[in-house]
Amino acid sequence: MQEPLLGAEGRDYDTFPEEPPAPGPGERPGALQSKKVFLATFAAVLGNFSFGYALVYTSPVIPALEHSSDPDLRLTKTQASWFGSIFTLGAAAGGLSAMLLNDLLGRKLSIMFSALPSVVGYALMAGAHGLWMLLLGRMLTGFAGGLTAACIPVYVSEIAPPGVRGALGATPQLMAVFGSLSLYALGLLLPWRWLAVAGEGPVLIMVLLLSFMPNSPRFLLSRGREEEALRALTWLRHTADTQAVRWEFEQIQNNVQRQNSRMSLAEARDPHMFRPTLIALLMRFLQQLTGITPILVYLQPIFNSTAVLLPPEDDAAIVGAVRLLSVLIAALTMDLAGRKVLLFVSATVMFAANLTLGLYVQFGPRALAPNGTVGLENMPLGATEQPPATPSSYLTLVPLLATMFFIMGYAMGWGPITWLLMSEILPLQARGVASGLCVLASWLTAFALTKSFLLVVNAFGLQVPFFFFAAICLVSLVFTGCCVPETKGRSLEQIESYFRTGRRSFLR
């Protein structure tokens, strides 16, 4: 047996005493024998590409609309804050709907359903001739993002073998980052309307590819569709070792049969249900409180309001590239280093970066011509005493470097791993509802932060939010050490069995 979760000892954890069939000649345990599971994962995570693209759509668009020649589209400070934050309200509604659709339609069909509000939302923004079209389009793309954010990690974790579930579980975040980077890059080339048109492409490709992919075997079994579930698992594994596929199928089947199709209120109060759900909820809450959403949404305006050496739009594109590289590193190391180590490293790097940004804004040089149109800051506290920056001062690289390190730290740990752990530790019986609840809580928190970010900056200065985010990173370090389990290399059935029979409580 592997070492049990959180270091608990004894045979209580060994709820699956029979071992899987030995690998054949030339095969290594846990090796992925089928490329089809990669294809199914890629088809699903195209929804995350669209999510990442839509999330940061405002970064180059807000500055453009504030100087629009059309008075119906010219944004005031208040309108800009709504345009930036209403996406998160839509995402919260999408997470709420996922609580129903995840189990009603299934993981795959729920992902495909998200294409409808996404396509309509992009079309509204592309053809907008008034603020209401911009806001409605932004909310619809947020709804699609919240729905996919709840459904895609569950789908990927349920189709992936344990040996590569960490790598595949990082792909939703990887594709979201790639979508954001694509938006930053296209923002240097295309006007804002064509940016919305370009967002339609990945959504349509996702629907086309998913039409040929199987549903999650675990979901099919929970609906009594055993033959279809076995065909789906056989297709995903695509190996000549039918005995290994049959063994895995039986483990999933045994776990599903121990649970009722619907969870009662009494079952929801059971520790093996509420503990993993509470851990997942708190991780999503803390992830947002690190400041990732307001920083991404207002990335270019933040650079506009600080003294930076490079043009703000170039800084935003560089940060996007660093984010993509960091998530790729996390995907490659998650099944080697483990989840908790990366969470510790991630929180430490984000703490240092946020603290540096706060200190720079408080004591460093100010921008020669601060951009007040965005409303990030009319003039930060203490700004009159800060020395003006010169264009050649290398000190003005600090905001870019600190932001790069923040994004790097987030993308290596608290970005992808919180989504992965959510899909890993939630029990099958509550996975659909609980994942939607986690996304709802996450995006309500993101809305509160994004909407209040500009207000706090205008009232107290840009340094205050960064100091708050740094404090949250310290809380995240403590939470990781006390509450987060290590799930590396274990099947979903083993993880769930630990919460049922484990001797140590996560929340003691």
Coordinates of C-alpha atoms in Angstrom, one line a residue:
M1 CA 0.0 0.0 0.0
Q2 CA 1.0 3.6 -0.6
E3 CA 1.4 5.9 2.4
P4 CA -2.1 6.9 3.5
L5 CA -3.6 10.3 3.1
L6 CA -2.2 12.8 5.7
G7 CA 0.1 10.2 7.0
A8 CA -2.5 8.1 8.8
E9 CA -1.3 4.6 9.6
G10 CA -2.9 1.2 9.9
R11 CA -5.2 -1.0 7.8
D12 CA -8.2 1.2 8.2
Y13 CA -7.4 3.0 5.0
D14 CA -7.0 -0.2 3.0
T15 CA -10.5 -0.6 1.8
F16 CA -9.5 -2.1 -1.5
P17 CA -7.3 -5.1 -0.5
E18 CA -7.3 -6.7 -3.9
E19 CA -4.6 -5.3 -6.1
P20 CA -5.1 -4.5 -9.8
P21 CA -3.8 -6.9 -12.4
A22 CA 0.0 -6.7 -12.9
P23 CA 1.0 -4.6 -15.9
G24 CA 2.0 -6.5 -19.0
P25 CA 5.5 -6.7 -20.5
G26 CA 7.0 -3.3 -21.3
E27 CA 4.3 -1.5 -19.3
R28 CA 4.8 0.4 -16.1
P29 CA 2.2 0.8 -13.4
G30 CA 0.0 3.8 -13.8
A31 CA 1.3 4.4 -17.4
L32 CA -1.3 5.8 -19.7
Q33 CA -1.8 3.3 -22.5
S34 CA -4.5 5.2 -24.5
K35 CA -4.2 8.6 -26.2
K36 CA -8.0 8.8 -26.4
V37 CA -8.3 10.0 -22.8
F38 CA -6.1 13.0 -23.9
L39 CA -8.4 13.6 -26.8
A40 CA -11.5 13.6 -24.5
T41 CA -9.7 15.9 -22.1
F42 CA -8.7 18.3 -24.8
A43 CA -12.2 18.5 -26.2
A44 CA -13.6 19.3 -22.7
V45 CA -11.0 21.9 -21.7
L46 CA -11.6 24.0 -24.8
G47 CA -14.4 25.3 -22.6
N48 CA -11.8 26.5 -20.2
F49 CA -9.9 28.3 -23.0
S50 CA -13.1 30.3 -23.7
F51 CA -13.5 30.9 -20.0
G52 CA -9.9 32.3 -19.7
Y53 CA -10.4 34.4 -22.8
A54 CA -13.7 35.9 -21.6
L55 CA -12.4 36.6 -18.1
V56 CA -9.7 39.0 -19.2
Y57 CA -11.6 40.4 -22.2
T58 CA -12.0 43.7 -20.3
S59 CA -8.2 44.2 -19.8
P60 CA -7.6 45.8 -23.3
V61 CA -11.3 46.7 -23.9
I62 CA -11.9 49.0 -20.9
P63 CA -9.1 51.5 -22.0
A64 CA -10.4 51.4 -25.6
L65 CA -14.1 52.1 -24.6
E66 CA -13.2 54.9 -22.2
H67 CA -11.9 56.8 -25.2
S68 CA -14.6 55.6 -27.6
S69 CA -16.0 58.2 -30.0
D70 CA -19.5 56.7 -29.6
P71 CA -21.0 58.4 -26.5
D72 CA -23.3 55.3 -26.0
L73 CA -20.3 53.1 -25.5
R74 CA -17.9 55.5 -23.7
L75 CA -17.5 54.1 -20.2
T76 CA -17.4 56.1 -17.0
K77 CA -15.5 54.9 -13.9
T78 CA -18.7 53.3 -12.4
Q79 CA -19.6 51.6 -15.7
A80 CA -16.1 50.3 -16.2
S81 CA -16.2 48.7 -12.7
W82 CA -19.5 47.0 -13.6
F83 CA -18.2 45.9 -17.0
G84 CA -15.2 44.3 -15.3
S85 CA -17.1 42.7 -12.4
I86 CA -20.4 41.5 -13.9
F87 CA -18.7 38.5 -15.4
T88 CA -18.2 37.1 -12.0
L89 CA -22.0 37.4 -11.2
G90 CA -22.7 35.5 -14.4
A91 CA -20.1 32.9 -13.3
A92 CA -21.8 32.5 -9.9
A93 CA -25.1 31.9 -11.7
G94 CA -23.4 29.3 -13.9
G95 CA -22.0 27.6 -10.8
L96 CA -25.5 27.6 -9.3
S97 CA -26.9 26.0 -12.4
A98 CA -24.2 23.4 -12.4
M99 CA -25.5 22.1 -9.1
L100 CA -28.5 20.9 -11.1
L101 CA -27.2 20.3 -14.6
N102 CA -24.1 18.3 -13.5
D103 CA -26.2 15.5 -12.3
L104 CA -29.3 16.0 -14.5
L105 CA -27.6 16.2 -18.0
G106 CA -24.3 14.7 -17.0
R107 CA -20.8 16.2 -17.1
K108 CA -20.3 16.1 -20.9
L109 CA -23.7 17.5 -21.9
S110 CA -23.5 20.2 -19.3
I111 CA -20.2 21.4 -20.9
M112 CA -21.8 21.3 -24.3
F113 CA -24.8 23.3 -23.0
S114 CA -22.4 26.1 -21.9
A115 CA -21.7 26.9 -25.6
L116 CA -25.2 28.5 -26.0
P117 CA -24.8 31.4 -23.6
S118 CA -21.2 31.8 -24.6
V119 CA -21.9 32.2 -28.3
V120 CA -24.8 34.6 -27.6
G121 CA -22.7 36.6 -25.2
Y122 CA -19.8 37.1 -27.6
A123 CA -22.3 38.0 -30.4
L124 CA -23.8 40.7 -28.1
M125 CA -20.4 42.2 -27.3
A126 CA -19.3 42.1 -30.9
G127 CA -22.4 44.0 -32.1
A128 CA -22.9 46.2 -29.1
H129 CA -24.4 49.7 -29.7
G130 CA -25.1 50.4 -26.0
L131 CA -23.9 49.6 -22.5
W132 CA -26.7 47.1 -21.9
M133 CA -25.5 44.9 -24.7
L134 CA -21.9 44.9 -23.3
L135 CA -23.1 44.1 -19.8
L136 CA -25.5 41.3 -20.9
G137 CA -22.9 39.8 -23.2
R138 CA -20.3 39.9 -20.4
M139 CA -22.7 38.2 -18.0
L140 CA -23.6 35.5 -20.5
T141 CA -20.0 34.6 -21.1
G142 CA -19.5 34.6 -17.3
F143 CA -22.5 32.2 -17.0
A144 CA -20.9 29.8 -19.5
G145 CA -17.5 30.2 -17.7
G146 CA -19.0 29.3 -14.3
L147 CA -20.8 26.3 -15.7
T148 CA -17.7 24.9 -17.4
A149 CA -15.6 25.7 -14.3
A150 CA -17.8 23.4 -12.3
C151 CA -18.3 20.6 -14.9
I152 CA -15.0 20.3 -16.7
P153 CA -12.7 19.4 -13.7
V154 CA -15.2 16.8 -12.6
Y155 CA -15.4 15.3 -16.1
V156 CA -11.6 15.2 -16.5
S157 CA -11.0 13.7 -13.0
E158 CA -13.6 11.0 -13.6
I159 CA -12.2 9.8 -16.9
A160 CA -8.4 10.1 -16.0
P161 CA -6.4 7.2 -14.7
P162 CA -4.9 7.8 -11.2
G163 CA -1.3 7.9 -12.5
V164 CA -1.9 11.0 -14.7
R165 CA -4.9 12.6 -13.0
G166 CA -2.7 15.3 -11.6
A167 CA -1.3 16.2 -15.1
L168 CA -4.7 16.0 -16.8
G169 CA -6.4 17.8 -13.8
A170 CA -4.1 20.8 -14.5
T171 CA -5.2 21.1 -18.1
P172 CA -8.4 23.1 -17.4
Q173 CA -6.3 25.8 -15.7
L174 CA -3.6 25.5 -18.5
M175 CA -6.2 26.1 -21.2
A176 CA -7.8 29.0 -19.2
V177 CA -4.3 30.6 -19.1
F178 CA -3.8 29.9 -22.8
G179 CA -7.1 31.6 -23.5
S180 CA -6.1 34.6 -21.5
L181 CA -2.7 34.8 -23.2
S182 CA -4.5 34.6 -26.6
L183 CA -6.7 37.5 -25.6
Y184 CA -3.7 39.6 -24.6
A185 CA -1.9 38.8 -27.8
L186 CA -4.9 39.4 -30.0
G187 CA -5.5 42.6 -28.1
L188 CA -2.3 44.0 -29.6
L189 CA -3.7 43.4 -33.1
L190 CA -7.5 43.5 -33.2
P191 CA -10.1 46.1 -32.3
W192 CA -12.3 45.2 -29.4
R193 CA -15.3 44.1 -31.5
W194 CA -13.2 41.5 -33.4
L195 CA -11.8 40.2 -30.1
A196 CA -15.4 39.2 -29.3
V197 CA -15.8 37.6 -32.7
A198 CA -12.6 35.6 -32.3
G199 CA -13.9 34.2 -29.0
E200 CA -16.6 32.3 -30.9
G201 CA -14.2 29.9 -32.6
P202 CA -13.0 27.7 -29.6
V203 CA -16.6 27.3 -28.4
L204 CA -17.8 25.8 -31.7
I205 CA -14.8 23.5 -31.9
M206 CA -15.5 22.3 -28.4
V207 CA -19.1 21.3 -29.2
L208 CA -18.0 19.5 -32.4
L209 CA -15.3 17.5 -30.6
L210 CA -17.3 16.6 -27.5
S211 CA -20.1 15.2 -29.8
F212 CA -17.7 12.2 -30.4
M213 CA -16.5 11.8 -26.8
P214 CA -18.0 9.5 -24.2
N215 CA -19.7 10.6 -21.0
S216 CA -18.0 9.9 -17.6
P217 CA -18.2 6.2 -16.7
R218 CA -18.9 7.1 -13.1
F219 CA -21.9 9.3 -14.1
L220 CA -23.2 6.6 -16.4
L221 CA -23.0 4.0 -13.6
S222 CA -24.8 6.3 -11.2
R223 CA -27.7 6.4 -13.7
G224 CA -27.7 2.6 -14.0
R225 CA -26.3 2.6 -17.6
E226 CA -23.7 -0.2 -16.9
E227 CA -23.1 -1.4 -20.5
E228 CA -22.6 2.2 -21.7
A229 CA -20.3 2.9 -18.8
L230 CA -18.2 -0.2 -19.6
R231 CA -18.0 0.8 -23.3
A232 CA -17.0 4.3 -22.3
L233 CA -14.2 3.1 -19.9
T234 CA -13.0 0.6 -22.5
W235 CA -12.8 3.4 -25.1
L236 CA -11.0 5.7 -22.8
R237 CA -8.4 3.2 -21.7
H238 CA -8.1 1.5 -25.2
T239 CA -5.8 -1.2 -24.0
A240 CA -5.5 -4.9 -24.9
D241 CA -5.4 -5.7 -21.1
T242 CA -9.2 -6.2 -20.7
Q243 CA -8.6 -7.6 -17.2
A244 CA -7.2 -4.3 -16.0
V245 CA -10.2 -2.4 -17.5
R246 CA -12.6 -4.9 -15.9
W247 CA -10.9 -4.5 -12.5
E248 CA -11.1 -0.7 -12.7
F249 CA -14.8 -0.9 -13.8
E250 CA -15.6 -3.2 -10.8
Q251 CA -14.0 -0.8 -8.3
I252 CA -16.0 2.1 -9.7
Q253 CA -19.2 0.0 -9.8
N254 CA -18.8 -1.1 -6.2
N255 CA -18.3 2.4 -5.0
V256 CA -21.4 3.6 -7.0
Q257 CA -23.6 0.8 -5.7
R258 CA -22.8 1.7 -2.0
Q259 CA -24.4 5.1 -2.6
N260 CA -28.0 6.2 -3.2
S261 CA -28.8 8.3 -6.3
R262 CA -29.9 11.2 -4.2
M263 CA -28.3 12.5 -1.1
S264 CA -30.6 13.0 2.0
L265 CA -30.2 15.8 4.5
A266 CA -29.0 13.3 7.1
E267 CA -26.3 12.1 4.7
A268 CA -25.2 15.6 4.0
R269 CA -24.4 16.0 7.7
D270 CA -22.3 12.9 7.7
P271 CA -18.6 13.8 8.2
H272 CA -17.5 11.9 5.1
M273 CA -19.7 14.3 3.1
F274 CA -19.4 17.7 4.7
R275 CA -15.6 17.5 5.5
P276 CA -14.4 17.2 1.9
T277 CA -17.1 19.6 0.8
L278 CA -16.0 22.2 3.5
I279 CA -12.3 21.7 2.5
A280 CA -13.2 22.3 -1.2
L281 CA -15.3 25.4 -0.4
L282 CA -12.6 27.0 1.8
M283 CA -10.0 26.3 -0.9
R284 CA -12.1 28.1 -3.5
F285 CA -12.8 31.0 -1.1
L286 CA -9.1 31.4 -0.3
Q287 CA -8.1 31.1 -3.9
Q288 CA -10.2 34.1 -4.8
L289 CA -9.1 36.1 -1.8
T290 CA -5.5 36.0 -3.0
G291 CA -6.6 38.6 -5.5
I292 CA -6.2 36.7 -8.8
T293 CA -9.5 37.8 -10.4
P294 CA -9.3 41.6 -9.9
I295 CA -5.6 41.5 -10.8
L296 CA -6.4 39.7 -14.1
V297 CA -9.5 41.8 -14.9
Y298 CA -7.7 45.1 -14.3
L299 CA -4.2 44.0 -15.2
Q300 CA -3.6 46.6 -17.9
P301 CA -5.3 49.4 -15.9
I302 CA -3.1 48.5 -12.9
F303 CA 0.0 48.9 -15.0
N304 CA -1.4 52.2 -16.4
S305 CA -1.7 53.6 -12.9
T306 CA 1.8 52.6 -11.7
A307 CA 5.2 53.6 -12.9
V308 CA 6.3 50.9 -15.4
L309 CA 9.2 50.8 -17.9
L310 CA 7.4 49.0 -20.7
P311 CA 4.0 49.9 -22.3
P312 CA 1.1 48.5 -20.1
E313 CA -0.3 46.4 -23.0
D314 CA 3.1 44.7 -23.5
D315 CA 3.4 44.1 -19.7
A316 CA 0.0 42.4 -19.8
A317 CA 1.0 40.1 -22.6
I318 CA 4.3 39.2 -20.9
V319 CA 2.4 38.3 -17.7
G320 CA 0.1 36.1 -19.7
A321 CA 3.0 34.2 -21.2
V322 CA 4.6 33.7 -17.8
R323 CA 1.2 32.4 -16.5
L324 CA 1.0 29.8 -19.3
L325 CA 4.6 28.6 -18.7
S326 CA 3.9 28.3 -14.9
V327 CA 0.8 26.2 -15.3
L328 CA 2.6 24.0 -17.7
I329 CA 5.3 23.4 -15.1
A330 CA 2.6 22.6 -12.5
A331 CA 1.0 20.1 -14.9
L332 CA 4.3 18.3 -15.3
T333 CA 5.3 18.2 -11.7
M334 CA 1.9 17.7 -9.9
D335 CA 2.1 13.9 -10.0
L336 CA 5.8 14.0 -9.0
A337 CA 6.0 16.6 -6.3
G338 CA 2.5 16.2 -4.9
R339 CA -0.3 18.6 -4.4
K340 CA 0.6 20.0 -0.9
V341 CA 4.2 20.9 -1.8
L342 CA 3.1 22.9 -4.8
L343 CA 0.4 24.6 -2.6
F344 CA 3.0 25.6 -0.1
V345 CA 5.4 27.0 -2.7
S346 CA 2.5 28.8 -4.5
A347 CA 1.3 30.6 -1.4
T348 CA 4.8 31.6 -0.4
V349 CA 5.6 33.1 -3.8
M350 CA 2.2 34.9 -3.9
F351 CA 2.8 36.4 -0.5
A352 CA 6.2 37.8 -1.4
A353 CA 4.9 39.2 -4.7
N354 CA 1.8 40.9 -3.2
L355 CA 3.9 42.4 -0.4
T356 CA 6.4 43.7 -2.9
L357 CA 3.6 45.3 -5.0
G358 CA 2.1 46.9 -2.0
L359 CA 5.5 48.3 -0.8
Y360 CA 6.3 49.6 -4.3
V361 CA 3.0 51.4 -4.7
Q362 CA 3.4 52.9 -1.1
F363 CA 7.0 54.0 -1.3
G364 CA 8.1 53.7 -4.9
P365 CA 8.0 56.1 -7.8
R366 CA 4.6 57.2 -9.3
A367 CA 3.6 57.2 -12.9
L368 CA 4.4 60.5 -14.8
A369 CA 0.9 60.6 -16.3
P370 CA -1.4 58.3 -14.3
N371 CA -4.4 57.1 -16.1
G372 CA -7.3 58.4 -14.1
T373 CA -10.0 57.5 -16.6
V374 CA -10.1 53.9 -15.5
G375 CA -10.6 55.0 -11.9
L376 CA -8.0 52.7 -10.4
E377 CA -6.7 55.6 -8.4
N378 CA -7.3 59.3 -8.5
M379 CA -4.1 59.6 -6.5
P380 CA -2.9 57.0 -4.1
L381 CA -2.3 57.8 -0.5
G382 CA 1.1 59.4 -0.1
A383 CA 1.5 59.9 -3.8
T384 CA 2.5 63.5 -3.5
E385 CA 5.6 62.4 -1.6
Q386 CA 6.7 59.8 -4.1
P387 CA 9.4 60.7 -6.5
P388 CA 8.3 60.7 -10.2
A389 CA 9.7 57.9 -12.3
T390 CA 11.8 58.4 -15.3
P391 CA 11.2 56.2 -18.4
S392 CA 14.7 54.6 -18.1
S393 CA 14.6 53.8 -14.4
Y394 CA 15.0 50.1 -13.9
L395 CA 13.2 50.4 -10.6
T396 CA 10.0 50.7 -12.7
L397 CA 10.4 47.0 -13.7
V398 CA 9.3 46.1 -10.1
P399 CA 5.6 46.0 -10.9
L400 CA 6.1 43.8 -13.9
L401 CA 8.4 41.4 -12.1
A402 CA 6.3 41.2 -9.0
T403 CA 3.2 40.6 -11.0
M404 CA 5.0 38.0 -13.0
F405 CA 6.0 36.2 -9.8
F406 CA 2.5 36.5 -8.4
I407 CA 1.0 34.9 -11.5
M408 CA 3.7 32.3 -11.5
G409 CA 3.1 31.3 -7.9
Y410 CA -0.7 31.2 -8.5
A411 CA -0.4 29.2 -11.7
M412 CA 1.9 26.6 -10.1
G413 CA -0.3 25.8 -7.1
W414 CA -3.5 27.6 -6.0
G415 CA -4.7 28.0 -9.6
P416 CA -4.9 24.5 -10.9
I417 CA -4.7 22.4 -7.7
T418 CA -7.8 23.9 -6.1
W419 CA -9.8 22.9 -9.1
L420 CA -8.2 19.4 -9.2
L421 CA -8.6 18.8 -5.4
M422 CA -12.2 19.9 -5.7
S423 CA -12.9 17.2 -8.2
E424 CA -10.8 14.6 -6.3
I425 CA -12.0 14.8 -2.8
L426 CA -15.8 15.5 -3.3
P427 CA -17.7 12.2 -2.8
L428 CA -19.4 10.9 -6.0
Q429 CA -22.9 11.2 -4.4
A430 CA -22.4 14.9 -3.8
R431 CA -19.9 15.7 -6.6
G432 CA -22.3 17.4 -9.0
V433 CA -24.1 19.5 -6.4
A434 CA -21.0 20.3 -4.3
S435 CA -18.8 21.3 -7.3
G436 CA -21.5 23.7 -8.3
L437 CA -21.7 25.1 -4.8
C438 CA -17.9 25.6 -4.7
V439 CA -18.0 27.5 -8.0
L440 CA -20.9 29.6 -6.7
A441 CA -19.0 30.5 -3.6
S442 CA -15.9 31.2 -5.6
W443 CA -17.5 33.6 -8.0
L444 CA -19.6 35.4 -5.5
T445 CA -16.3 36.1 -3.7
A446 CA -14.7 37.1 -7.0
F447 CA -17.6 39.5 -7.7
A448 CA -17.3 41.2 -4.3
L449 CA -13.6 41.6 -4.7
T450 CA -13.7 42.8 -8.3
K451 CA -16.5 45.3 -7.7
S452 CA -15.0 46.7 -4.5
F453 CA -11.4 46.7 -5.9
L454 CA -11.8 50.1 -7.7
L455 CA -13.7 51.6 -4.7
V456 CA -11.0 50.6 -2.2
V457 CA -8.2 51.8 -4.5
N458 CA -9.9 55.2 -5.0
A459 CA -10.5 55.6 -1.3
F460 CA -7.3 54.2 0.2
G461 CA -4.8 53.7 -2.6
L462 CA -3.6 50.8 -4.7
Q463 CA -1.3 49.4 -2.0
V464 CA -4.1 48.5 0.4
P465 CA -5.6 45.6 -1.7
F466 CA -2.1 44.1 -2.2
F467 CA -1.4 44.2 1.5
F468 CA -4.7 42.4 2.1
F469 CA -3.9 39.8 -0.6
A470 CA -0.5 39.2 1.1
A471 CA -2.2 38.5 4.4
I472 CA -4.6 36.0 2.8
C473 CA -1.6 34.1 1.4
L474 CA -0.3 33.6 4.9
V475 CA -3.7 32.2 5.9
S476 CA -3.5 29.9 2.9
L477 CA -0.2 28.5 4.1
V478 CA -1.7 27.6 7.5
F479 CA -4.8 26.1 5.9
T480 CA -2.7 23.9 3.6
G481 CA -0.7 22.5 6.4
C482 CA -3.7 21.8 8.6
C483 CA -6.5 20.8 6.3
V484 CA -5.5 19.8 2.8
P485 CA -5.0 16.1 2.0
E486 CA -2.3 14.7 -0.3
T487 CA -4.1 12.8 -3.1
K488 CA -1.3 12.1 -5.4
G489 CA -1.5 8.7 -7.1
R490 CA -4.7 7.5 -5.5
S491 CA -7.9 6.6 -7.2
L492 CA -11.1 8.6 -6.5
E493 CA -12.5 5.5 -4.8
Q494 CA -9.6 5.3 -2.5
I495 CA -9.8 9.0 -1.6
E496 CA -13.5 8.7 -0.9
S497 CA -13.0 5.6 1.2
Y498 CA -10.4 7.5 3.3
F499 CA -13.0 10.1 4.2
R500 CA -15.4 7.3 5.2
T501 CA -13.0 5.2 7.3
G502 CA -9.9 7.4 7.9
R503 CA -8.7 7.6 11.5
R504 CA -7.6 11.2 11.5
S505 CA -10.0 14.1 10.9
F506 CA -8.8 16.8 8.5
L507 CA -10.4 19.5 10.6
R508 CA -9.1 18.8 14.0

